[in-house]
XYZ file of C-alpha atoms in Angstrom:
425
model
C 114.544 107.091 63.848
C 112.050 104.280 63.983
C 108.736 104.298 65.815
C 106.644 101.150 65.668
C 103.174 100.529 66.964
C 101.013 97.730 65.620
C 97.258 97.525 65.880
C 95.743 100.888 66.626
C 99.188 102.407 66.205
C 101.512 103.102 63.364
C 104.897 102.147 62.038
C 107.039 105.124 61.110
C 110.396 104.624 59.508
C 112.262 107.777 58.477
C 114.509 105.842 56.102
C 111.610 104.283 54.245
C 108.293 105.872 54.950
C 105.802 103.254 53.901
C 102.313 104.201 53.229
C 99.123 104.780 54.908
C 95.474 104.400 54.212
C 92.791 106.886 54.890
C 89.463 105.766 54.216
C 87.288 107.938 53.220
C 85.638 107.536 53.766
C 87.530 107.270 53.876
C 89.249 106.905 54.939
C 88.455 107.241 58.447
C 88.908 104.325 60.543
C 90.360 103.020 63.727
C 93.939 102.222 62.816
C 95.698 98.967 63.227
C 98.908 99.633 61.434
C 100.179 102.409 59.241
C 103.161 102.257 56.939
C 104.232 105.552 55.411
C 105.630 106.022 51.938
C 106.969 109.274 50.520
C 107.371 107.913 46.995
C 104.287 109.427 45.445
C 102.892 107.843 42.331
C 103.392 109.731 39.086
C 100.313 109.386 36.962
C 100.734 108.800 33.275
C 99.284 111.376 30.917
C 98.819 108.983 28.049
C 95.358 107.825 27.159
C 93.679 105.184 25.096
C 90.041 104.562 24.454
C 88.634 101.076 24.592
C 85.004 100.251 23.967
C 83.153 97.211 25.091
C 79.541 96.346 24.462
C 77.173 98.115 26.868
C 76.266 95.802 29.675
C 72.897 94.136 29.575
C 70.522 94.798 32.388
C 71.183 92.293 35.120
C 69.519 91.950 38.455
C 71.990 92.873 41.175
C 71.687 91.296 44.573
C 69.026 93.049 46.618
C 70.033 95.093 49.630
C 67.936 96.744 52.241
C 68.649 99.980 54.005
C 67.624 102.186 56.861
C 68.480 105.748 55.962
C 67.961 108.857 58.037
C 67.773 112.234 56.389
C 70.791 114.507 56.295
C 70.672 118.091 57.524
C 70.644 119.374 53.953
C 67.226 120.483 52.674
C 65.365 118.052 50.486
C 64.678 119.304 46.966
C 61.029 119.255 45.999
C 60.250 116.545 43.450
C 58.783 118.980 40.934
C 62.032 120.971 40.847
C 64.219 117.930 40.192
C 65.654 117.782 36.655
C 64.121 114.673 35.115
C 65.932 114.241 31.806
C 68.241 111.279 32.418
C 66.210 110.061 35.413
C 63.358 109.216 33.092
C 65.546 107.062 30.857
C 66.147 103.346 30.934
C 69.456 102.691 32.786
C 71.040 101.323 29.598
C 70.545 104.765 28.031
C 72.186 106.607 30.934
C 75.895 107.332 30.473
C 77.702 107.304 33.825
C 81.316 108.463 33.978
C 83.309 106.871 36.831
C 86.643 108.338 37.922
C 88.741 106.449 40.431
C 87.338 103.311 38.816
C 90.203 100.982 39.743
C 90.384 101.981 43.394
C 89.172 99.837 46.271
C 85.598 101.182 46.119
C 85.672 102.355 42.502
C 85.930 98.897 40.964
C 82.921 97.726 42.982
C 80.961 100.806 41.922
C 81.681 100.075 38.256
C 80.586 96.468 38.695
C 77.371 97.545 40.452
C 76.539 100.072 37.730
C 77.154 97.481 35.015
C 74.979 94.946 36.859
C 72.180 97.502 37.028
C 72.386 98.045 33.293
C 73.944 101.514 33.173
C 76.333 102.434 30.378
C 79.407 102.882 32.578
C 82.445 104.768 31.245
C 85.426 104.068 33.485
C 88.521 106.280 33.574
C 91.657 104.336 34.463
C 95.426 104.817 34.525
C 97.501 102.846 32.028
C 99.085 101.126 35.035
C 96.453 100.763 37.744
C 96.111 98.981 41.049
C 98.536 98.895 43.963
C 101.787 100.541 42.856
C 100.609 100.325 39.243
C 100.893 96.556 39.121
C 97.925 96.013 36.761
C 98.392 96.231 33.002
C 95.814 97.592 30.561
C 94.644 94.077 29.800
C 94.169 93.287 33.487
C 92.305 96.558 34.001
C 89.984 95.818 31.085
C 89.241 92.417 32.576
C 88.630 93.910 36.028
C 86.228 96.503 34.584
C 84.489 94.042 32.295
C 81.209 95.376 30.939
C 82.243 99.026 31.119
C 83.707 101.256 28.424
C 87.257 101.897 29.602
C 89.107 105.127 28.841
C 92.789 105.242 29.781
C 93.649 108.772 30.821
C 95.194 110.947 33.517
C 92.588 112.577 35.770
C 95.164 115.077 37.018
C 95.536 116.455 33.480
C 92.419 118.307 32.345
C 93.314 118.276 28.646
C 94.051 114.542 28.604
C 90.768 113.753 30.321
C 88.795 116.011 27.996
C 90.376 114.554 24.848
C 89.633 111.068 26.076
C 85.932 111.765 26.576
C 85.636 113.666 23.305
C 86.995 110.586 21.570
C 84.258 108.590 23.263
C 81.798 110.572 21.182
C 78.838 110.629 23.538
C 77.416 112.954 26.152
C 77.657 112.243 29.889
C 74.600 112.165 32.143
C 76.165 111.504 35.534
C 79.688 111.668 36.993
C 80.576 109.359 39.883
C 83.858 110.196 41.604
C 85.614 107.586 43.741
C 88.926 109.433 43.663
C 91.050 109.521 46.812
C 94.656 110.400 47.507
C 96.967 107.404 47.240
C 99.097 108.461 50.212
C 97.299 111.152 52.184
C 100.353 113.390 51.819
C 99.869 117.152 51.616
C 100.560 117.618 47.904
C 98.913 114.358 46.843
C 95.747 115.207 48.782
C 95.285 118.507 46.969
C 96.290 116.981 43.651
C 93.734 114.154 43.839
C 91.026 114.978 46.394
C 90.628 118.498 45.036
C 92.266 119.161 41.652
C 91.651 115.826 39.916
C 88.121 115.596 41.320
C 87.426 119.114 40.072
C 88.763 118.117 36.642
C 86.141 115.381 36.502
C 83.431 117.917 37.337
C 84.638 120.389 34.721
C 84.922 117.799 31.964
C 81.690 116.106 32.966
C 79.804 119.392 32.795
C 81.282 120.185 29.391
C 80.015 116.811 28.220
C 76.507 117.492 29.493
C 76.498 115.928 32.992
C 73.659 117.190 35.188
C 74.357 115.106 38.307
C 77.523 114.398 40.317
C 77.916 111.628 42.907
C 80.911 112.229 45.161
C 82.528 109.648 47.417
C 83.785 111.789 50.285
C 84.466 110.741 53.896
C 82.651 111.084 57.195
C 85.781 112.412 58.901
C 85.556 115.735 57.044
C 83.090 116.781 59.763
C 86.103 117.558 61.932
C 88.810 118.685 59.486
C 92.285 118.628 60.998
C 94.121 117.015 58.063
C 95.021 118.185 54.568
C 93.026 115.546 52.687
C 89.945 116.542 54.702
C 90.406 120.208 53.817
C 90.886 119.312 50.156
C 87.690 117.245 50.135
C 85.708 119.984 51.854
C 86.875 122.607 49.376
C 85.605 120.499 46.491
C 82.353 119.730 48.317
C 81.749 123.485 48.704
C 82.374 124.116 45.003
C 80.074 121.251 44.054
C 77.295 122.717 46.180
C 77.868 126.157 44.675
C 77.575 124.673 41.181
C 74.112 123.342 42.098
C 73.100 126.671 43.614
C 74.013 128.512 40.438
C 72.382 126.022 38.050
C 68.954 124.650 38.979
C 69.381 121.909 36.371
C 72.457 120.499 38.112
C 72.346 118.298 41.226
C 74.737 116.378 43.453
C 74.880 113.596 46.051
C 77.769 113.722 48.543
C 78.340 110.315 50.155
C 80.314 110.234 53.412
C 80.976 106.626 54.442
C 82.389 105.444 57.744
C 85.087 102.779 58.090
C 85.739 100.147 55.407
C 85.889 96.478 56.351
C 89.347 95.923 54.923
C 90.832 98.595 57.159
C 89.706 96.660 60.217
C 91.141 93.300 59.177
C 94.818 94.012 59.681
C 95.084 92.162 62.981
C 93.319 88.930 62.063
C 96.516 87.070 61.193
C 98.461 88.311 64.214
C 95.662 87.339 66.604
C 95.464 83.907 64.936
C 99.157 83.526 65.756
C 98.421 84.104 69.425
C 99.477 87.751 69.631
C 97.375 90.344 71.469
C 94.902 92.684 69.835
C 96.421 96.163 69.983
C 94.403 99.319 70.557
C 94.892 102.833 71.858
C 93.721 103.963 75.261
C 90.924 101.851 76.696
C 89.808 100.667 73.261
C 86.755 102.904 73.268
C 88.230 106.035 71.717
C 87.117 105.455 68.137
C 83.883 103.717 67.246
C 82.511 103.160 63.757
C 79.752 101.485 61.758
C 81.960 99.743 59.187
C 80.526 99.175 55.718
C 81.479 96.594 53.092
C 82.679 97.584 49.644
C 79.648 95.895 48.056
C 77.141 97.719 50.256
C 78.827 101.076 49.721
C 78.935 100.510 45.952
C 75.226 99.691 46.036
C 74.474 102.916 47.913
C 76.593 104.911 45.450
C 74.652 103.387 42.556
C 71.361 104.271 44.296
C 72.464 107.914 44.202
C 72.586 107.933 40.395
C 68.810 107.973 39.910
C 67.217 108.388 43.360
C 65.513 111.775 43.623
C 65.464 111.599 47.428
C 69.273 111.679 47.504
C 69.865 114.766 45.369
C 71.504 117.884 46.801
C 72.145 115.954 49.984
C 75.153 115.229 52.214
C 74.689 111.549 52.981
C 76.625 110.007 55.883
C 76.382 106.233 55.655
C 77.460 103.264 57.726
C 77.074 99.540 57.393
C 74.611 97.096 58.908
C 74.518 96.705 62.671
C 75.566 98.668 65.735
C 78.580 100.910 66.092
C 81.675 99.023 67.261
C 84.643 100.216 69.302
C 88.108 98.679 68.783
C 87.547 96.752 72.029
C 84.334 95.239 70.663
C 85.987 94.487 67.320
C 88.734 92.589 69.131
C 86.220 90.664 71.235
C 84.399 89.552 68.064
C 87.679 88.344 66.570
C 88.712 86.378 69.675
C 85.278 84.761 69.878
C 85.401 83.658 66.234
C 88.879 82.206 66.779
C 87.854 80.497 70.004
C 90.651 82.250 71.884
C 90.762 83.939 75.264
C 90.769 87.738 74.722
C 94.208 89.289 75.090
C 94.624 93.026 74.525
C 97.567 95.387 74.413
C 96.526 98.941 75.283
C 98.874 101.621 73.990
C 98.734 105.120 75.534
C 97.605 107.693 72.997
C 100.322 109.990 74.345
C 102.936 107.947 72.504
C 101.537 109.184 69.224
C 101.447 112.751 70.540
C 105.158 112.461 71.308
C 105.920 111.151 67.821
C 103.948 113.985 66.207
C 105.785 116.530 68.329
C 109.130 115.157 67.168
C 108.028 115.227 63.537
C 106.750 118.799 63.799
C 110.196 119.868 64.992
C 111.981 117.923 62.267
C 109.825 119.311 59.461
C 110.926 122.840 60.381
C 114.502 121.753 59.805
C 113.823 119.391 56.906
C 110.800 120.642 54.882
C 110.943 117.458 52.804
C 109.531 115.637 55.841
C 106.225 117.482 55.488
C 104.372 114.321 54.495
C 105.902 112.315 57.336
C 104.525 114.839 59.814
C 101.126 114.705 58.104
C 101.067 110.903 58.259
C 101.715 111.037 61.981
C 98.745 113.369 62.417
C 96.597 111.050 60.329
C 97.512 108.140 62.562
C 96.698 110.159 65.670
C 93.358 111.239 64.199
C 92.156 107.733 63.460
C 93.367 106.414 66.784
C 91.154 108.855 68.681
C 88.244 110.029 66.514
C 85.080 108.013 65.925
C 83.842 107.538 62.387
C 80.242 108.440 63.189
C 77.982 111.431 62.621
C 79.085 114.394 64.718
C 75.944 115.716 66.406
C 76.023 119.529 66.033
C 73.765 119.940 69.072
C 75.970 118.029 71.504
C 79.346 118.150 69.781
C 79.583 114.385 70.344
C 79.705 111.474 67.913
C 76.339 109.760 67.625
C 75.833 106.134 66.644
C 72.077 106.710 66.608
C 72.345 109.514 64.044
C 74.672 107.516 61.786
C 72.515 105.833 59.106
C 72.912 102.127 58.366
C 72.731 100.440 54.975
C 73.108 96.965 53.530
C 73.369 93.577 55.174
C 77.078 92.717 55.402
C 78.541 92.636 58.919
C 82.079 92.957 60.237
C 81.696 89.561 61.899
C 80.971 87.978 58.504
C 84.024 89.745 57.099
C 86.249 88.480 59.928
C 84.994 84.924 59.360
C 85.900 85.170 55.674
C 89.372 86.568 56.401
C 90.000 83.804 58.955
C 89.174 81.232 56.255
C 90.674 82.876 53.179
C 93.080 85.562 54.330
C 93.138 89.161 53.077
C 93.350 88.289 49.372
C 91.695 91.058 47.396
C 91.741 93.309 50.454
C 95.351 94.458 50.202
C 95.998 97.939 51.536
C 98.979 98.549 49.283
C 100.412 102.063 49.362
C 97.969 102.982 52.082
C 97.778 100.876 55.198
C 95.334 101.228 58.059
C 93.892 98.536 60.206
């Protein structure tokens, strides 16, 4: 069986299920193309500790933001633990898990640029399908102390940090499932992330910054349920210990997940979208802007014990508007292919039947549901009063725009923006 939909659709091949990307954030985007892959990555349990000199305080590029408050209550300033927040950044030890992921590597770079003593946990073979060696990882995370370990193995992670020989002030988690499959979601989005909390707390951490996803507001998928379970436990930890705080960051769509059709449109092919092209809007955010916001959460007292939805600069954009921007930049007459959303419903129905006969197809069925979710749901704040997605209530941050991103991809291609094992447009 082979079902193929480009653009806002998905490509499903039962012989070779090639990956998918969720964005959580993410992660939460209108989909251009999804390739599914059932070959889940097996993390290595080996670890090695590598020290580099703490980064000197550099001035990172300035970004502006317009942030609206979340529904969570703001903690009074006098009740905020002030130990590490009163220190110079170079004296603050920040543990980063998921450090070699799409957002993680930018977060490490931002922390280093701001002068924090970043401790990055990485796999021995990192990157897309483990293509990066230790040496390449060390170069990518230059300025940070790199600890090679397996976040899915609590003992390995704990031994690694004990070898580091220093306490931890803050944990920043950028972990996300590599495939979005059922087992991988619970293994990474819940279990591995919880391991980082447990080990961080044992090493003295009093603040946890979590990269979650805005789509958990309407949880219909396993990775969303896994993220929400950890979010609840993180909040409970803060409730039980007044000296512990958290910041839960829920970003919207990532730029790279919206660039999958640039090359095909350049070749004269139509821009593909589901329905009328208005089903799923988002305020996409660049990796640099999101990393900057994550770094803000390390010391900012106004972001503690908060659930923080965040989008990028500018207005919310539907797939139709995204396509119009792309055609205008290319100087081409707009040409759209509108795919009925019912096609995906049919595919999901077929997969649900097959999984009852062949349980091993559980992930294939889940991937189909993921594709359907991102083809129809907006990545914006869900207004509890109206039950509708609200662009106005979705905060904006940074200065990078999707139009700027499209211009860069038109000139340079998607180098550095590869979707790898997870593919969403």
